Amino acid sequence: MDEFGMGNSTLNSHFGPTLNPLYQQNEDIVSEYKQETFWAPKADSDLINRDILHSIPNAKEIDKYDEIRYLKPILKSDYTIDSQMRIVGGSSGGAAASVAADLVDFAIGTDTGGSIRLPACYTSTLGFKPSYGRISRWGLISYAQSLDTVGIISKKLDIIEKVFKMLDVYDYGDPTSLAENKRVRDEDNWFADGRKVRIGLPIEFQLENMGSGIKQRWMQLLEKLRQNKLIELYPVSIPSIKYSLPVYYTLVTSEASSNLSRFDGIRYGFRADKYTDTEPEYTVTRSEGFGEEVKRRITLGTFSLSSYGFDSHFMKATKLRSRLINEFNSVFRDRHELIPEESGNDKGVDFIVCPTSVDKPSIVSEYYNTSPVQSYLNDVMTTPISLAGLPTINIPYGKSEGFQLVGQFGYDYKVLKFAAMVSES
Ligand code: GLN
């Protein structure tokens, strides 16, 4: 994965790049896999997560630990990535690649602003991001806590549904976990009465800079949906979608700067163990420990939270986010499970559909040459839905192409059920 979940390429990983299994790569870029071990407290022990050990626990305590082994890839000192290799997407690129390459039946990851859906799209797999708060974040390292959502990638919808059913429970260990009575589960009645399913197409997503291949494919999909007698298509307007990308990057960087402040190397995380007379030790630790993109975001976020940037950046973005949520509510037929009194519209739509990406995945060498801001543009289709916390799934539609099916907050099973209906037809 991209370090701390920041990125959309999985080229920013601490362990080296993840490549896209749908494209040709002749040379193995890994020279060997080294076995690493650590000891984690057993769930029923009286120890807490902080007690993870990197050397064998003493004999008295050893029964309280599980020995965990993993393989760490060691990259060749010099390797060539094939010229036609494309990025796998990120930040959960490793999860998507392992599903696409048939190493596993499913993988989990987090989606803060698209990190399940974008790599799923680029690897032609299904990637489901549930409603915010539906799967526990206990044990997850926070990147931006008001957006981080655990999601599932697989090639099969029934596997996604099975895994989701298992994880879809309230957890007291996560203060943002959704209460049991807010989890809509009556799956059977939604499409039973023969009523047409209304799909909204936000006009704000008709982006001029969409690649021509994607545009063409999108038109084909709309035509296919139009021919389906069970479906009605409606244009809808959600004006604040156009502010989503700057709002998202203002809020995630602010939250990241706060969440990552715990990595001081003294109470928490990696420690450089270097003392100098001129700098505090945590400065050296944080300079060595964080990658370039992570440092960039901490710096941006610290500015937005400072007295110079708080009103003009952080508060402004927060207000625009609320406006976006209201606009989404105004177009959905179902009620938002957390704000029922401010939502629900008889004339509204059941789902929103839009492309997952604006273009095919970039060629790796070209991506290395794009500026950070340019790379953030890849998240333009996925971030509005994250800001509103809505359940959504990437459904593949061609090689490295896909579309998002989005439902009202809380209606996760309705999304999965309808995904099955459109995938079959
Ligand atoms: N690409 C987005 C970012 O870097 C989304 C990442 C994510 O969902 N974890 O913030």
PDB file of C-alpha atoms in Angstrom, residues 128-132 134 164 168 178 181-187 189-191 195 329 332-340 343-344 349-351 389-393 405-419:
ATOM      1  CA  PHE A 128     -16.793  -2.263  -2.090  1.00  0.00           C
ATOM      2  CA  LYS A 129     -16.597   0.710   0.276  1.00  0.00           C
ATOM      3  CA  PRO A 130     -19.417   0.443   2.815  1.00  0.00           C
ATOM      4  CA  SER A 131     -21.104   3.363   4.595  1.00  0.00           C
ATOM      5  CA  TYR A 132     -18.726   5.179   6.966  1.00  0.00           C
ATOM      6  CA  ARG A 134     -20.110   0.174   9.226  1.00  0.00           C
ATOM      7  CA  PHE A 164     -19.283  -7.912   4.624  1.00  0.00           C
ATOM      8  CA  ASP A 168     -20.943  -5.674   9.605  1.00  0.00           C
ATOM      9  CA  LEU A 178     -22.408   2.600  13.690  1.00  0.00           C
ATOM     10  CA  ASN A 181     -30.204   0.016  14.804  1.00  0.00           C
ATOM     11  CA  LYS A 182     -28.641   2.187  12.094  1.00  0.00           C
ATOM     12  CA  ARG A 183     -27.625  -0.793   9.960  1.00  0.00           C
ATOM     13  CA  VAL A 184     -30.380  -1.393   7.402  1.00  0.00           C
ATOM     14  CA  ARG A 185     -30.667  -5.096   6.661  1.00  0.00           C
ATOM     15  CA  ASP A 186     -34.130  -5.852   5.217  1.00  0.00           C
ATOM     16  CA  GLU A 187     -32.727  -6.843   1.870  1.00  0.00           C
ATOM     17  CA  ASN A 189     -38.267  -5.836  -0.204  1.00  0.00           C
ATOM     18  CA  TRP A 190     -36.295  -3.368  -2.245  1.00  0.00           C
ATOM     19  CA  PHE A 191     -36.883  -4.629  -5.750  1.00  0.00           C
ATOM     20  CA  ARG A 195     -41.190  -0.636  -9.053  1.00  0.00           C
ATOM     21  CA  ASN A 329     -29.629  13.911   0.552  1.00  0.00           C
ATOM     22  CA  PHE A 332     -31.913  10.216  -2.820  1.00  0.00           C
ATOM     23  CA  ARG A 333     -35.244   8.496  -2.345  1.00  0.00           C
ATOM     24  CA  ASP A 334     -34.132   6.699   0.864  1.00  0.00           C
ATOM     25  CA  ARG A 335     -33.588   8.430   4.155  1.00  0.00           C
ATOM     26  CA  HIS A 336     -30.059   8.965   5.467  1.00  0.00           C
ATOM     27  CA  GLU A 337     -29.844   6.665   8.465  1.00  0.00           C
ATOM     28  CA  LEU A 338     -28.175   9.299  10.694  1.00  0.00           C
ATOM     29  CA  ILE A 339     -30.242  12.328   9.635  1.00  0.00           C
ATOM     30  CA  PRO A 340     -33.639  10.875   8.630  1.00  0.00           C
ATOM     31  CA  SER A 343     -33.579  13.419   3.966  1.00  0.00           C
ATOM     32  CA  GLY A 344     -35.852  11.126   1.956  1.00  0.00           C
ATOM     33  CA  VAL A 349     -33.320   8.252  -7.021  1.00  0.00           C
ATOM     34  CA  ASP A 350     -32.306   4.872  -5.575  1.00  0.00           C
ATOM     35  CA  PHE A 351     -28.711   5.048  -6.760  1.00  0.00           C
ATOM     36  CA  GLY A 389     -19.730   8.645   3.704  1.00  0.00           C
ATOM     37  CA  LEU A 390     -21.948   6.779   1.201  1.00  0.00           C
ATOM     38  CA  PRO A 391     -21.807   3.051   0.386  1.00  0.00           C
ATOM     39  CA  THR A 392     -20.421   2.370  -3.085  1.00  0.00           C
ATOM     40  CA  ILE A 393     -18.925  -0.366  -5.209  1.00  0.00           C
ATOM     41  CA  LEU A 405     -22.761   2.379  -7.975  1.00  0.00           C
ATOM     42  CA  VAL A 406     -23.608   4.593  -4.988  1.00  0.00           C
ATOM     43  CA  GLY A 407     -26.466   4.270  -2.500  1.00  0.00           C
ATOM     44  CA  GLN A 408     -27.883   6.317   0.370  1.00  0.00           C
ATOM     45  CA  PHE A 409     -26.044   6.172   3.721  1.00  0.00           C
ATOM     46  CA  GLY A 410     -26.898   2.909   5.497  1.00  0.00           C
ATOM     47  CA  TYR A 411     -28.211   1.088   2.398  1.00  0.00           C
ATOM     48  CA  ASP A 412     -25.170  -1.088   1.862  1.00  0.00           C
ATOM     49  CA  TYR A 413     -27.071  -4.275   1.131  1.00  0.00           C
ATOM     50  CA  LYS A 414     -29.277  -2.489  -1.360  1.00  0.00           C
ATOM     51  CA  VAL A 415     -26.100  -1.477  -3.239  1.00  0.00           C
ATOM     52  CA  LEU A 416     -24.798  -5.058  -3.194  1.00  0.00           C
ATOM     53  CA  LYS A 417     -28.113  -6.488  -4.294  1.00  0.00           C
ATOM     54  CA  PHE A 418     -28.476  -4.089  -7.193  1.00  0.00           C
ATOM     55  CA  ALA A 419     -24.813  -4.624  -8.147  1.00  0.00           C
TER      56      ALA A 419
END
